[in-house]
Amino acid sequence: MTKKLMKGNEAIGEAAIAAGAINYFAYPITPQSEVAEYLCWRLPEVSGVFVQGESEVAVGNMIFGAAASGKRVFTTSSSPGISLMQESISYMAGAHLPVVILNIMRGGPGLGGILPAQSDYFQATKGGGHGDYRLIVLAPASVQEAVDLTILAFDLADKYRNPVMIIGDGMIGQMMESVEFPEKYRDENNPDDFDWALTGADNRPARITKSLYLDPKKLEDNSIKLAEKYKKIVEAESRHELYHVSNDNQLLIISYGTMARICQTVIDELADEGISVGLMRPITLYPFPGAELYAEATKKNIKRVLTVEMSMGQMVEDVERYVVGKKPVDFFGRTGGIVPTPNEVKDKIRELLKPSPKAKKTKSSRKKQIKG
Amino acid sequence: MSGQIDVVFAGFGGQGIMTAGQLLAYTAMEEGKQVCWIPSYGPEMRGGTANCTIVVSDTRIGSPIINNPAGACVFNRPSLDKFVPSLRAGALLLINSSLIDTPSGRSDLIEVKIPINEIAMKLGNPKAANMVMLAAYVKATGVVKMKSLENMLITKLGHKKSALEINKRAFKEGAKAVSGLQVRDKV
């Protein structure tokens, strides 16, 4: 394998091709546009298809139709564009269709800005569209991991017949790092391998792809079927990485994507000061590595758990959900396109770990009160 | 941190800032180092500042965002004003004295003035100014070998003979501009 120096956006485009996904539909938007720019010349080289839709609403419906054909289908966008696709994402989840969607996040809400953010965590992991559905959500922290997770995303989408979303902050898309691709690229899927793909009902009964069930019992059955699928996903697909985790840690950071790398620098620098901090980096945001978080966070030596995000605090709600009040959960974040610097995070940690004389004071003052 | 070098290349659009930074990143990667190149991207004004940060490390790179860079190559005055305050003590500051007529005003930096535009003009192509700066930085810090840098240039520009020759000479001139300076241990 040869190493290449590539921008995250371009590397993700190449990774889709490596995964045998050569059917691509998109509409340009900063900071994701280089994916489309790259694939518009690269796909013809591999006999692939790139259709630029007239809007993200159109793209959402194009991928819906294309995914029903059993071929691997890919789209990329950034926050406001992803919002426009939510209707079709809900439909595709309801219709059990595999598709991979990349969201290179920018600041929101609304049209927001174009600089990096992580404020689409709720949208990606808690729905976004309507109905009882989930997406598998993957969060790379480097260009190489973006490549690896893009390939994995297509495998997971096919395996569970469910939309998979890759979310990266703008930085993942814009930065260049060295990457390696698999030596052997996958061939395109053969739709005949699937008993659900719409391939033309010649010499076989017709198949139906839909998310409309007017009979409430049938609709409930579909939701139960989805829920059973999500249960399997939660049991089998949770992924995370630990950094500098040891029995000396006083504090555990939970952070994902580029923010986790900044926290890695924070941890190295604090170690030089004699402050021991560990990091747990969820790689899958859904399923969230909750059991693993509980195990790490409730260790005796951990005094506090700090969630660091480029948002006003979204993943922190999941962290609280799994730490279940066993340890204090704190939050630090910047948003709007501002990326927290290592210094800011270090200041927050020093402040949190400052021994507070408060507890003793209240005791002694209470004593005084009793005496008085 | 030991084993990690970071540097900012900054100037205005068209000065070859991104190209110079990328050439450094490619070279470091070829030498088997970990590398991260990150551009300033955003609603930038035409003729405003453009910059990129390059981190080169022997081990896994953490933050691609550098609070206090160990080096800066500034190609115009706005970049000097923008990056000088954030440089760490002892940092290497290379100033394009063709366009910047003021010193940084800091006494804790290793500061070198190089008239990169004039040098490039003399070589016959003003576009080679960025390569003069890049070579000066590489020579002064030893972040990669000069030979590796030249090999990478040949890989990237091998098909354009005349451009290759001028850039090779630009490398020599850049290296000459910092001869005698050895700051490897300090950055």
mmCIF file with all atom_site columns, C-alpha atoms in Angstrom, chain A residues 137-304:
data_model
loop_
_atom_site.group_PDB
_atom_site.id
_atom_site.type_symbol
_atom_site.label_atom_id
_atom_site.label_alt_id
_atom_site.label_comp_id
_atom_site.label_asym_id
_atom_site.label_entity_id
_atom_site.label_seq_id
_atom_site.pdbx_PDB_ins_code
_atom_site.Cartn_x
_atom_site.Cartn_y
_atom_site.Cartn_z
_atom_site.occupancy
_atom_site.B_iso_or_equiv
_atom_site.pdbx_formal_charge
_atom_site.auth_seq_id
_atom_site.auth_comp_id
_atom_site.auth_asym_id
_atom_site.auth_atom_id
_atom_site.pdbx_PDB_model_num
ATOM 1   C CA . VAL A 1 137 ? -23.583 7.280   13.159  1.00 0.00 ? 137 VAL A CA 1
ATOM 2   C CA . LEU A 1 138 ? -19.805 7.140   12.707  1.00 0.00 ? 138 LEU A CA 1
ATOM 3   C CA . ALA A 1 139 ? -17.430 9.932   13.771  1.00 0.00 ? 139 ALA A CA 1
ATOM 4   C CA . PRO A 1 140 ? -13.859 9.891   12.375  1.00 0.00 ? 140 PRO A CA 1
ATOM 5   C CA . ALA A 1 141 ? -11.027 11.805  14.058  1.00 0.00 ? 141 ALA A CA 1
ATOM 6   C CA . SER A 1 142 ? -8.425  11.680  11.284  1.00 0.00 ? 142 SER A CA 1
ATOM 7   C CA . VAL A 1 143 ? -8.308  11.474  7.515   1.00 0.00 ? 143 VAL A CA 1
ATOM 8   C CA . GLN A 1 144 ? -7.233  7.815   7.685   1.00 0.00 ? 144 GLN A CA 1
ATOM 9   C CA . GLU A 1 145 ? -10.103 6.992   10.017  1.00 0.00 ? 145 GLU A CA 1
ATOM 10  C CA . ALA A 1 146 ? -12.496 8.862   7.709   1.00 0.00 ? 146 ALA A CA 1
ATOM 11  C CA . VAL A 1 147 ? -11.410 6.500   4.934   1.00 0.00 ? 147 VAL A CA 1
ATOM 12  C CA . ASP A 1 148 ? -11.719 3.374   7.085   1.00 0.00 ? 148 ASP A CA 1
ATOM 13  C CA . LEU A 1 149 ? -15.117 4.383   8.461   1.00 0.00 ? 149 LEU A CA 1
ATOM 14  C CA . THR A 1 150 ? -16.460 5.278   5.011   1.00 0.00 ? 150 THR A CA 1
ATOM 15  C CA . ILE A 1 151 ? -15.713 1.746   3.840   1.00 0.00 ? 151 ILE A CA 1
ATOM 16  C CA . LEU A 1 152 ? -17.187 0.313   7.053   1.00 0.00 ? 152 LEU A CA 1
ATOM 17  C CA . ALA A 1 153 ? -20.280 2.518   6.630   1.00 0.00 ? 153 ALA A CA 1
ATOM 18  C CA . PHE A 1 154 ? -21.228 0.788   3.366   1.00 0.00 ? 154 PHE A CA 1
ATOM 19  C CA . ASP A 1 155 ? -20.769 -2.651  4.922   1.00 0.00 ? 155 ASP A CA 1
ATOM 20  C CA . LEU A 1 156 ? -22.936 -1.711  7.909   1.00 0.00 ? 156 LEU A CA 1
ATOM 21  C CA . ALA A 1 157 ? -25.599 -0.134  5.677   1.00 0.00 ? 157 ALA A CA 1
ATOM 22  C CA . ASP A 1 158 ? -25.862 -3.348  3.639   1.00 0.00 ? 158 ASP A CA 1
ATOM 23  C CA . LYS A 1 159 ? -25.686 -5.608  6.678   1.00 0.00 ? 159 LYS A CA 1
ATOM 24  C CA . TYR A 1 160 ? -28.525 -3.906  8.516   1.00 0.00 ? 160 TYR A CA 1
ATOM 25  C CA . ARG A 1 161 ? -30.364 -2.400  5.536   1.00 0.00 ? 161 ARG A CA 1
ATOM 26  C CA . ASN A 1 162 ? -30.264 0.947   7.294   1.00 0.00 ? 162 ASN A CA 1
ATOM 27  C CA . PRO A 1 163 ? -28.985 4.426   6.439   1.00 0.00 ? 163 PRO A CA 1
ATOM 28  C CA . VAL A 1 164 ? -25.564 5.152   7.927   1.00 0.00 ? 164 VAL A CA 1
ATOM 29  C CA . MET A 1 165 ? -24.350 8.679   8.585   1.00 0.00 ? 165 MET A CA 1
ATOM 30  C CA . ILE A 1 166 ? -20.710 9.702   8.856   1.00 0.00 ? 166 ILE A CA 1
ATOM 31  C CA . ILE A 1 167 ? -20.312 12.975  10.700  1.00 0.00 ? 167 ILE A CA 1
ATOM 32  C CA . GLY A 1 168 ? -17.140 15.016  10.692  1.00 0.00 ? 168 GLY A CA 1
ATOM 33  C CA . ASP A 1 169 ? -16.566 18.617  11.637  1.00 0.00 ? 169 ASP A CA 1
ATOM 34  C CA . GLY A 1 170 ? -15.338 20.953  8.876   1.00 0.00 ? 170 GLY A CA 1
ATOM 35  C CA . MET A 1 171 ? -11.743 20.302  9.881   1.00 0.00 ? 171 MET A CA 1
ATOM 36  C CA . ILE A 1 172 ? -11.929 16.604  8.989   1.00 0.00 ? 172 ILE A CA 1
ATOM 37  C CA . GLY A 1 173 ? -12.988 17.638  5.496   1.00 0.00 ? 173 GLY A CA 1
ATOM 38  C CA . GLN A 1 174 ? -10.419 20.378  5.039   1.00 0.00 ? 174 GLN A CA 1
ATOM 39  C CA . MET A 1 175 ? -7.208  19.020  6.513   1.00 0.00 ? 175 MET A CA 1
ATOM 40  C CA . MET A 1 176 ? -4.615  16.981  4.634   1.00 0.00 ? 176 MET A CA 1
ATOM 41  C CA . GLU A 1 177 ? -3.040  13.922  6.215   1.00 0.00 ? 177 GLU A CA 1
ATOM 42  C CA . SER A 1 178 ? -1.381  10.817  4.919   1.00 0.00 ? 178 SER A CA 1
ATOM 43  C CA . VAL A 1 179 ? -3.771  7.981   4.053   1.00 0.00 ? 179 VAL A CA 1
ATOM 44  C CA . GLU A 1 180 ? -3.687  4.465   2.750   1.00 0.00 ? 180 GLU A CA 1
ATOM 45  C CA . PHE A 1 181 ? -6.424  2.784   0.761   1.00 0.00 ? 181 PHE A CA 1
ATOM 46  C CA . PRO A 1 182 ? -7.090  -0.930  0.488   1.00 0.00 ? 182 PRO A CA 1
ATOM 47  C CA . GLU A 1 183 ? -5.097  -2.547  -2.280  1.00 0.00 ? 183 GLU A CA 1
ATOM 48  C CA . LYS A 1 184 ? -8.145  -4.234  -3.694  1.00 0.00 ? 184 LYS A CA 1
ATOM 49  C CA . TYR A 1 185 ? -11.238 -2.162  -4.332  1.00 0.00 ? 185 TYR A CA 1
ATOM 50  C CA . ARG A 1 186 ? -14.620 -3.818  -3.974  1.00 0.00 ? 186 ARG A CA 1
ATOM 51  C CA . ASP A 1 187 ? -16.744 -4.553  -6.983  1.00 0.00 ? 187 ASP A CA 1
ATOM 52  C CA . GLU A 1 188 ? -20.197 -3.051  -7.145  1.00 0.00 ? 188 GLU A CA 1
ATOM 53  C CA . ASN A 1 189 ? -22.968 -4.951  -5.352  1.00 0.00 ? 189 ASN A CA 1
ATOM 54  C CA . ASN A 1 190 ? -24.882 -7.433  -7.407  1.00 0.00 ? 190 ASN A CA 1
ATOM 55  C CA . PRO A 1 191 ? -28.525 -6.490  -6.744  1.00 0.00 ? 191 PRO A CA 1
ATOM 56  C CA . ASP A 1 192 ? -29.567 -10.072 -7.537  1.00 0.00 ? 192 ASP A CA 1
ATOM 57  C CA . ASP A 1 193 ? -27.936 -11.099 -4.255  1.00 0.00 ? 193 ASP A CA 1
ATOM 58  C CA . PHE A 1 194 ? -30.683 -9.297  -2.345  1.00 0.00 ? 194 PHE A CA 1
ATOM 59  C CA . ASP A 1 195 ? -34.256 -10.506 -1.928  1.00 0.00 ? 195 ASP A CA 1
ATOM 60  C CA . TRP A 1 196 ? -35.517 -6.944  -1.537  1.00 0.00 ? 196 TRP A CA 1
ATOM 61  C CA . ALA A 1 197 ? -33.837 -5.012  -4.351  1.00 0.00 ? 197 ALA A CA 1
ATOM 62  C CA . LEU A 1 198 ? -36.044 -3.585  -7.099  1.00 0.00 ? 198 LEU A CA 1
ATOM 63  C CA . THR A 1 199 ? -34.499 -5.120  -10.204 1.00 0.00 ? 199 THR A CA 1
ATOM 64  C CA . GLY A 1 200 ? -37.553 -5.489  -12.445 1.00 0.00 ? 200 GLY A CA 1
ATOM 65  C CA . ALA A 1 201 ? -40.080 -8.230  -11.654 1.00 0.00 ? 201 ALA A CA 1
ATOM 66  C CA . ASP A 1 202 ? -39.285 -10.426 -14.664 1.00 0.00 ? 202 ASP A CA 1
ATOM 67  C CA . ASN A 1 203 ? -40.109 -14.073 -13.850 1.00 0.00 ? 203 ASN A CA 1
ATOM 68  C CA . ARG A 1 204 ? -40.619 -13.354 -10.170 1.00 0.00 ? 204 ARG A CA 1
ATOM 69  C CA . PRO A 1 205 ? -43.294 -11.842 -7.928  1.00 0.00 ? 205 PRO A CA 1
ATOM 70  C CA . ALA A 1 206 ? -43.116 -8.044  -7.536  1.00 0.00 ? 206 ALA A CA 1
ATOM 71  C CA . ARG A 1 207 ? -41.283 -6.604  -4.525  1.00 0.00 ? 207 ARG A CA 1
ATOM 72  C CA . ILE A 1 208 ? -42.464 -3.505  -2.732  1.00 0.00 ? 208 ILE A CA 1
ATOM 73  C CA . THR A 1 209 ? -40.281 -0.822  -1.144  1.00 0.00 ? 209 THR A CA 1
ATOM 74  C CA . LYS A 1 210 ? -42.329 1.563   0.958   1.00 0.00 ? 210 LYS A CA 1
ATOM 75  C CA . SER A 1 211 ? -42.699 3.339   4.261   1.00 0.00 ? 211 SER A CA 1
ATOM 76  C CA . LEU A 1 212 ? -46.491 3.842   4.063   1.00 0.00 ? 212 LEU A CA 1
ATOM 77  C CA . TYR A 1 213 ? -48.620 1.495   6.192   1.00 0.00 ? 213 TYR A CA 1
ATOM 78  C CA . LEU A 1 214 ? -52.191 2.665   6.642   1.00 0.00 ? 214 LEU A CA 1
ATOM 79  C CA . ASP A 1 215 ? -53.060 -0.394  8.727   1.00 0.00 ? 215 ASP A CA 1
ATOM 80  C CA . PRO A 1 216 ? -51.854 0.571   12.226  1.00 0.00 ? 216 PRO A CA 1
ATOM 81  C CA . LYS A 1 217 ? -50.969 -3.029  13.082  1.00 0.00 ? 217 LYS A CA 1
ATOM 82  C CA . LYS A 1 218 ? -48.721 -3.274  10.039  1.00 0.00 ? 218 LYS A CA 1
ATOM 83  C CA . LEU A 1 219 ? -47.102 0.072   10.828  1.00 0.00 ? 219 LEU A CA 1
ATOM 84  C CA . GLU A 1 220 ? -46.472 -1.043  14.399  1.00 0.00 ? 220 GLU A CA 1
ATOM 85  C CA . ASP A 1 221 ? -45.006 -4.304  13.067  1.00 0.00 ? 221 ASP A CA 1
ATOM 86  C CA . ASN A 1 222 ? -42.579 -2.331  10.915  1.00 0.00 ? 222 ASN A CA 1
ATOM 87  C CA . SER A 1 223 ? -41.550 -0.179  13.878  1.00 0.00 ? 223 SER A CA 1
ATOM 88  C CA . ILE A 1 224 ? -41.025 -3.334  15.982  1.00 0.00 ? 224 ILE A CA 1
ATOM 89  C CA . LYS A 1 225 ? -38.944 -4.813  13.189  1.00 0.00 ? 225 LYS A CA 1
ATOM 90  C CA . LEU A 1 226 ? -36.855 -1.624  13.135  1.00 0.00 ? 226 LEU A CA 1
ATOM 91  C CA . ALA A 1 227 ? -36.500 -1.632  16.919  1.00 0.00 ? 227 ALA A CA 1
ATOM 92  C CA . GLU A 1 228 ? -35.273 -5.244  16.859  1.00 0.00 ? 228 GLU A CA 1
ATOM 93  C CA . LYS A 1 229 ? -32.715 -4.266  14.252  1.00 0.00 ? 229 LYS A CA 1
ATOM 94  C CA . TYR A 1 230 ? -31.504 -1.341  16.391  1.00 0.00 ? 230 TYR A CA 1
ATOM 95  C CA . LYS A 1 231 ? -31.171 -3.664  19.372  1.00 0.00 ? 231 LYS A CA 1
ATOM 96  C CA . LYS A 1 232 ? -28.853 -5.897  17.342  1.00 0.00 ? 232 LYS A CA 1
ATOM 97  C CA . ILE A 1 233 ? -26.882 -2.835  16.216  1.00 0.00 ? 233 ILE A CA 1
ATOM 98  C CA . VAL A 1 234 ? -26.469 -1.640  19.815  1.00 0.00 ? 234 VAL A CA 1
ATOM 99  C CA . GLU A 1 235 ? -25.247 -5.084  20.872  1.00 0.00 ? 235 GLU A CA 1
ATOM 100 C CA . ALA A 1 236 ? -22.777 -5.577  18.037  1.00 0.00 ? 236 ALA A CA 1
ATOM 101 C CA . GLU A 1 237 ? -21.579 -2.310  16.566  1.00 0.00 ? 237 GLU A CA 1
ATOM 102 C CA . SER A 1 238 ? -20.475 0.004   19.374  1.00 0.00 ? 238 SER A CA 1
ATOM 103 C CA . ARG A 1 239 ? -16.922 1.262   18.826  1.00 0.00 ? 239 ARG A CA 1
ATOM 104 C CA . HIS A 1 240 ? -14.676 3.551   20.831  1.00 0.00 ? 240 HIS A CA 1
ATOM 105 C CA . GLU A 1 241 ? -11.037 4.326   21.580  1.00 0.00 ? 241 GLU A CA 1
ATOM 106 C CA . LEU A 1 242 ? -9.319  4.976   24.898  1.00 0.00 ? 242 LEU A CA 1
ATOM 107 C CA . TYR A 1 243 ? -6.323  7.284   25.258  1.00 0.00 ? 243 TYR A CA 1
ATOM 108 C CA . HIS A 1 244 ? -4.060  7.576   28.317  1.00 0.00 ? 244 HIS A CA 1
ATOM 109 C CA . VAL A 1 245 ? -6.625  5.776   30.473  1.00 0.00 ? 245 VAL A CA 1
ATOM 110 C CA . SER A 1 246 ? -5.103  4.518   33.736  1.00 0.00 ? 246 SER A CA 1
ATOM 111 C CA . ASN A 1 247 ? -5.794  4.166   37.441  1.00 0.00 ? 247 ASN A CA 1
ATOM 112 C CA . ASP A 1 248 ? -4.013  7.493   37.967  1.00 0.00 ? 248 ASP A CA 1
ATOM 113 C CA . ASN A 1 249 ? -6.609  9.462   36.006  1.00 0.00 ? 249 ASN A CA 1
ATOM 114 C CA . GLN A 1 250 ? -8.403  12.059  38.068  1.00 0.00 ? 250 GLN A CA 1
ATOM 115 C CA . LEU A 1 251 ? -10.719 13.038  35.264  1.00 0.00 ? 251 LEU A CA 1
ATOM 116 C CA . LEU A 1 252 ? -12.170 11.342  32.197  1.00 0.00 ? 252 LEU A CA 1
ATOM 117 C CA . ILE A 1 253 ? -12.789 13.342  29.016  1.00 0.00 ? 253 ILE A CA 1
ATOM 118 C CA . ILE A 1 254 ? -15.457 12.230  26.549  1.00 0.00 ? 254 ILE A CA 1
ATOM 119 C CA . SER A 1 255 ? -14.981 13.796  23.146  1.00 0.00 ? 255 SER A CA 1
ATOM 120 C CA . TYR A 1 256 ? -15.258 12.812  19.472  1.00 0.00 ? 256 TYR A CA 1
ATOM 121 C CA . GLY A 1 257 ? -13.900 13.808  16.071  1.00 0.00 ? 257 GLY A CA 1
ATOM 122 C CA . THR A 1 258 ? -11.290 16.565  15.780  1.00 0.00 ? 258 THR A CA 1
ATOM 123 C CA . MET A 1 259 ? -12.219 17.758  19.268  1.00 0.00 ? 259 MET A CA 1
ATOM 124 C CA . ALA A 1 260 ? -10.952 14.437  20.674  1.00 0.00 ? 260 ALA A CA 1
ATOM 125 C CA . ARG A 1 261 ? -7.569  15.043  19.035  1.00 0.00 ? 261 ARG A CA 1
ATOM 126 C CA . ILE A 1 262 ? -7.344  18.457  20.610  1.00 0.00 ? 262 ILE A CA 1
ATOM 127 C CA . CYS A 1 263 ? -8.134  16.759  23.935  1.00 0.00 ? 263 CYS A CA 1
ATOM 128 C CA . GLN A 1 264 ? -5.321  14.293  23.241  1.00 0.00 ? 264 GLN A CA 1
ATOM 129 C CA . THR A 1 265 ? -2.884  17.240  23.143  1.00 0.00 ? 265 THR A CA 1
ATOM 130 C CA . VAL A 1 266 ? -4.505  18.597  26.314  1.00 0.00 ? 266 VAL A CA 1
ATOM 131 C CA . ILE A 1 267 ? -3.901  15.260  28.034  1.00 0.00 ? 267 ILE A CA 1
ATOM 132 C CA . ASP A 1 268 ? -0.230  15.105  26.945  1.00 0.00 ? 268 ASP A CA 1
ATOM 133 C CA . GLU A 1 269 ? 0.411   18.631  28.154  1.00 0.00 ? 269 GLU A CA 1
ATOM 134 C CA . LEU A 1 270 ? -1.408  18.152  31.465  1.00 0.00 ? 270 LEU A CA 1
ATOM 135 C CA . ALA A 1 271 ? 0.592   14.967  32.079  1.00 0.00 ? 271 ALA A CA 1
ATOM 136 C CA . ASP A 1 272 ? 3.733   17.131  31.984  1.00 0.00 ? 272 ASP A CA 1
ATOM 137 C CA . GLU A 1 273 ? 2.175   19.199  34.790  1.00 0.00 ? 273 GLU A CA 1
ATOM 138 C CA . GLY A 1 274 ? 1.440   16.065  36.802  1.00 0.00 ? 274 GLY A CA 1
ATOM 139 C CA . ILE A 1 275 ? -2.311  16.070  36.154  1.00 0.00 ? 275 ILE A CA 1
ATOM 140 C CA . SER A 1 276 ? -3.503  12.685  34.914  1.00 0.00 ? 276 SER A CA 1
ATOM 141 C CA . VAL A 1 277 ? -6.475  12.731  32.563  1.00 0.00 ? 277 VAL A CA 1
ATOM 142 C CA . GLY A 1 278 ? -7.857  9.979   30.312  1.00 0.00 ? 278 GLY A CA 1
ATOM 143 C CA . LEU A 1 279 ? -9.911  10.172  27.141  1.00 0.00 ? 279 LEU A CA 1
ATOM 144 C CA . MET A 1 280 ? -12.736 8.066   25.855  1.00 0.00 ? 280 MET A CA 1
ATOM 145 C CA . ARG A 1 281 ? -13.504 8.778   22.213  1.00 0.00 ? 281 ARG A CA 1
ATOM 146 C CA . PRO A 1 282 ? -16.753 7.350   20.863  1.00 0.00 ? 282 PRO A CA 1
ATOM 147 C CA . ILE A 1 283 ? -16.222 6.262   17.249  1.00 0.00 ? 283 ILE A CA 1
ATOM 148 C CA . THR A 1 284 ? -19.864 5.250   16.903  1.00 0.00 ? 284 THR A CA 1
ATOM 149 C CA . LEU A 1 285 ? -22.180 7.967   18.214  1.00 0.00 ? 285 LEU A CA 1
ATOM 150 C CA . TYR A 1 286 ? -25.097 5.628   17.589  1.00 0.00 ? 286 TYR A CA 1
ATOM 151 C CA . PRO A 1 287 ? -24.806 3.097   19.011  1.00 0.00 ? 287 PRO A CA 1
ATOM 152 C CA . PHE A 1 288 ? -23.243 5.109   21.819  1.00 0.00 ? 288 PHE A CA 1
ATOM 153 C CA . PRO A 1 289 ? -20.602 3.142   23.766  1.00 0.00 ? 289 PRO A CA 1
ATOM 154 C CA . GLY A 1 290 ? -22.635 3.607   26.945  1.00 0.00 ? 290 GLY A CA 1
ATOM 155 C CA . ALA A 1 291 ? -21.754 0.448   28.860  1.00 0.00 ? 291 ALA A CA 1
ATOM 156 C CA . GLU A 1 292 ? -18.061 1.070   28.212  1.00 0.00 ? 292 GLU A CA 1
ATOM 157 C CA . LEU A 1 293 ? -18.429 4.671   29.348  1.00 0.00 ? 293 LEU A CA 1
ATOM 158 C CA . TYR A 1 294 ? -20.145 3.541   32.553  1.00 0.00 ? 294 TYR A CA 1
ATOM 159 C CA . ALA A 1 295 ? -17.285 1.128   33.260  1.00 0.00 ? 295 ALA A CA 1
ATOM 160 C CA . GLU A 1 296 ? -14.613 3.792   32.761  1.00 0.00 ? 296 GLU A CA 1
ATOM 161 C CA . ALA A 1 297 ? -16.409 6.685   34.426  1.00 0.00 ? 297 ALA A CA 1
ATOM 162 C CA . THR A 1 298 ? -17.333 4.823   37.591  1.00 0.00 ? 298 THR A CA 1
ATOM 163 C CA . LYS A 1 299 ? -13.766 3.729   38.360  1.00 0.00 ? 299 LYS A CA 1
ATOM 164 C CA . LYS A 1 300 ? -12.738 4.792   41.855  1.00 0.00 ? 300 LYS A CA 1
ATOM 165 C CA . ASN A 1 301 ? -10.005 7.199   40.786  1.00 0.00 ? 301 ASN A CA 1
ATOM 166 C CA . ILE A 1 302 ? -12.231 9.258   38.469  1.00 0.00 ? 302 ILE A CA 1
ATOM 167 C CA . LYS A 1 303 ? -13.431 12.394  40.248  1.00 0.00 ? 303 LYS A CA 1
ATOM 168 C CA . ARG A 1 304 ? -15.289 14.022  37.383  1.00 0.00 ? 304 ARG A CA 1
#
